Amino acid sequence: MTCAVPTLTLGWHVKYRELAQVYGQEEWIVPSEKCTLETLKAKFERMVSRREEMAASIRSRLQTVKQAVVEAGNAMLRNQEVQG
C-alpha cells in the first residue's frame, strides 16, 4: 500500500487489519477463518472494478501515514534518550 497499489489481503493476524485501517482499506481484508473461494472471487472482482478509486484513496493517505511513522520513530528515540 505504500506504493498506492490496491491490495486484497487474506488476513490471519491483527496487524493486517490495522494496516488496512490506516489506509482506509478495511473492505479488502478477508479474514482467514471466513475465506472461501467464492468470497475471494467476489472481493477480487469488486476490487478490480474499483482499482483506480482505491489507488486514489490510498494515495490521499500516504502523507498522513508517513508523518505518523516519523512521529512514532521520534517518540521512540526520545524515550530511549530519557532511559539511556
PDB file of C-alpha atoms in Angstrom:
ATOM      1  CA  MET A   1       0.000   0.000   0.000  1.00  0.00           C
ATOM      2  CA  THR A   2       2.958   2.333   0.419  1.00  0.00           C
ATOM      3  CA  CYS A   3       3.048   2.467  -3.393  1.00  0.00           C
ATOM      4  CA  ALA A   4      -0.738   3.029  -3.695  1.00  0.00           C
ATOM      5  CA  VAL A   5      -1.294  -0.452  -5.061  1.00  0.00           C
ATOM      6  CA  PRO A   6      -4.774  -1.813  -4.296  1.00  0.00           C
ATOM      7  CA  THR A   7      -4.333  -4.922  -2.204  1.00  0.00           C
ATOM      8  CA  LEU A   8      -6.648  -7.798  -1.368  1.00  0.00           C
ATOM      9  CA  THR A   9      -5.398  -9.370   1.839  1.00  0.00           C
ATOM     10  CA  LEU A  10      -6.084 -12.744   3.347  1.00  0.00           C
ATOM     11  CA  GLY A  11      -5.613 -11.679   6.953  1.00  0.00           C
ATOM     12  CA  TRP A  12      -4.768 -14.132   9.671  1.00  0.00           C
ATOM     13  CA  HIS A  13      -3.232 -11.608  12.072  1.00  0.00           C
ATOM     14  CA  VAL A  14      -4.477  -8.342  13.565  1.00  0.00           C
ATOM     15  CA  LYS A  15      -1.572  -6.422  12.010  1.00  0.00           C
ATOM     16  CA  TYR A  16      -3.126  -6.778   8.552  1.00  0.00           C
ATOM     17  CA  ARG A  17      -6.403  -5.247   9.732  1.00  0.00           C
ATOM     18  CA  GLU A  18      -4.514  -2.421  11.454  1.00  0.00           C
ATOM     19  CA  LEU A  19      -2.553  -1.624   8.301  1.00  0.00           C
ATOM     20  CA  ALA A  20      -5.694  -1.700   6.175  1.00  0.00           C
ATOM     21  CA  GLN A  21      -7.408   0.682   8.615  1.00  0.00           C
ATOM     22  CA  VAL A  22      -4.525   3.152   8.419  1.00  0.00           C
ATOM     23  CA  TYR A  23      -5.033   3.318   4.662  1.00  0.00           C
ATOM     24  CA  GLY A  24      -8.849   3.152   4.785  1.00  0.00           C
ATOM     25  CA  GLN A  25      -8.876  -0.227   3.042  1.00  0.00           C
ATOM     26  CA  GLU A  26     -10.642  -2.430   5.613  1.00  0.00           C
ATOM     27  CA  GLU A  27     -13.125  -3.595   2.992  1.00  0.00           C
ATOM     28  CA  TRP A  28     -10.352  -5.555   1.270  1.00  0.00           C
ATOM     29  CA  ILE A  29      -9.383  -7.761   4.202  1.00  0.00           C
ATOM     30  CA  VAL A  30     -10.678 -11.326   4.073  1.00  0.00           C
ATOM     31  CA  PRO A  31     -10.375 -12.981   7.498  1.00  0.00           C
ATOM     32  CA  SER A  32      -8.723 -16.375   7.047  1.00  0.00           C
ATOM     33  CA  GLU A  33     -11.395 -18.118   9.076  1.00  0.00           C
ATOM     34  CA  LYS A  34     -14.105 -16.780   6.732  1.00  0.00           C
ATOM     35  CA  CYS A  35     -12.245 -17.308   3.476  1.00  0.00           C
ATOM     36  CA  THR A  36     -13.895 -19.289   0.727  1.00  0.00           C
ATOM     37  CA  LEU A  37     -13.196 -19.411  -2.984  1.00  0.00           C
ATOM     38  CA  GLU A  38     -16.486 -17.604  -3.613  1.00  0.00           C
ATOM     39  CA  THR A  39     -15.591 -14.836  -1.148  1.00  0.00           C
ATOM     40  CA  LEU A  40     -12.154 -14.325  -2.693  1.00  0.00           C
ATOM     41  CA  LYS A  41     -13.532 -14.292  -6.221  1.00  0.00           C
ATOM     42  CA  ALA A  42     -16.273 -11.777  -5.377  1.00  0.00           C
ATOM     43  CA  LYS A  43     -13.901  -9.456  -3.489  1.00  0.00           C
ATOM     44  CA  PHE A  44     -11.284  -9.665  -6.231  1.00  0.00           C
ATOM     45  CA  GLU A  45     -13.797  -8.834  -8.957  1.00  0.00           C
ATOM     46  CA  ARG A  46     -15.082  -5.876  -6.926  1.00  0.00           C
ATOM     47  CA  MET A  47     -11.548  -4.718  -6.196  1.00  0.00           C
ATOM     48  CA  VAL A  48     -10.506  -4.851  -9.860  1.00  0.00           C
ATOM     49  CA  SER A  49     -13.559  -2.830 -10.876  1.00  0.00           C
ATOM     50  CA  ARG A  50     -12.693  -0.160  -8.266  1.00  0.00           C
ATOM     51  CA  ARG A  51      -8.890  -0.237  -8.536  1.00  0.00           C
ATOM     52  CA  GLU A  52      -8.493   3.381  -9.686  1.00  0.00           C
ATOM     53  CA  GLU A  53     -10.718   4.638  -6.877  1.00  0.00           C
ATOM     54  CA  MET A  54      -8.801   2.521  -4.362  1.00  0.00           C
ATOM     55  CA  ALA A  55      -5.416   3.738  -5.580  1.00  0.00           C
ATOM     56  CA  ALA A  56      -6.567   7.357  -5.278  1.00  0.00           C
ATOM     57  CA  SER A  57      -7.856   6.722  -1.766  1.00  0.00           C
ATOM     58  CA  ILE A  58      -4.564   5.121  -0.723  1.00  0.00           C
ATOM     59  CA  ARG A  59      -2.556   7.969  -2.285  1.00  0.00           C
ATOM     60  CA  SER A  60      -4.644  10.509  -0.388  1.00  0.00           C
ATOM     61  CA  ARG A  61      -3.490   8.957   2.908  1.00  0.00           C
ATOM     62  CA  LEU A  62       0.184   8.399   2.129  1.00  0.00           C
ATOM     63  CA  GLN A  63       1.479  11.671   3.571  1.00  0.00           C
ATOM     64  CA  THR A  64      -0.528  11.243   6.786  1.00  0.00           C
ATOM     65  CA  VAL A  65       0.754   7.692   7.214  1.00  0.00           C
ATOM     66  CA  LYS A  66       4.365   8.745   6.567  1.00  0.00           C
ATOM     67  CA  GLN A  67       4.058  11.569   9.088  1.00  0.00           C
ATOM     68  CA  ALA A  68       2.640   9.189  11.717  1.00  0.00           C
ATOM     69  CA  VAL A  69       5.575   6.810  11.176  1.00  0.00           C
ATOM     70  CA  VAL A  70       8.085   9.651  11.556  1.00  0.00           C
ATOM     71  CA  GLU A  71       6.374  10.887  14.724  1.00  0.00           C
ATOM     72  CA  ALA A  72       6.327   7.387  16.206  1.00  0.00           C
ATOM     73  CA  GLY A  73      10.030   6.983  15.425  1.00  0.00           C
ATOM     74  CA  ASN A  74      10.853  10.333  17.013  1.00  0.00           C
ATOM     75  CA  ALA A  75       8.860   9.416  20.131  1.00  0.00           C
ATOM     76  CA  MET A  76      10.746   6.129  20.370  1.00  0.00           C
ATOM     77  CA  LEU A  77      14.089   7.938  20.119  1.00  0.00           C
ATOM     78  CA  ARG A  78      13.053  10.457  22.784  1.00  0.00           C
ATOM     79  CA  ASN A  79      12.092   7.590  25.108  1.00  0.00           C
ATOM     80  CA  GLN A  80      15.471   5.948  24.553  1.00  0.00           C
ATOM     81  CA  GLU A  81      17.265   9.204  25.331  1.00  0.00           C
ATOM     82  CA  VAL A  82      15.320   9.587  28.591  1.00  0.00           C
ATOM     83  CA  GLN A  83      16.009   5.982  29.620  1.00  0.00           C
ATOM     84  CA  GLY A  84      19.610   5.903  28.443  1.00  0.00           C
TER      85      GLY A  84
END
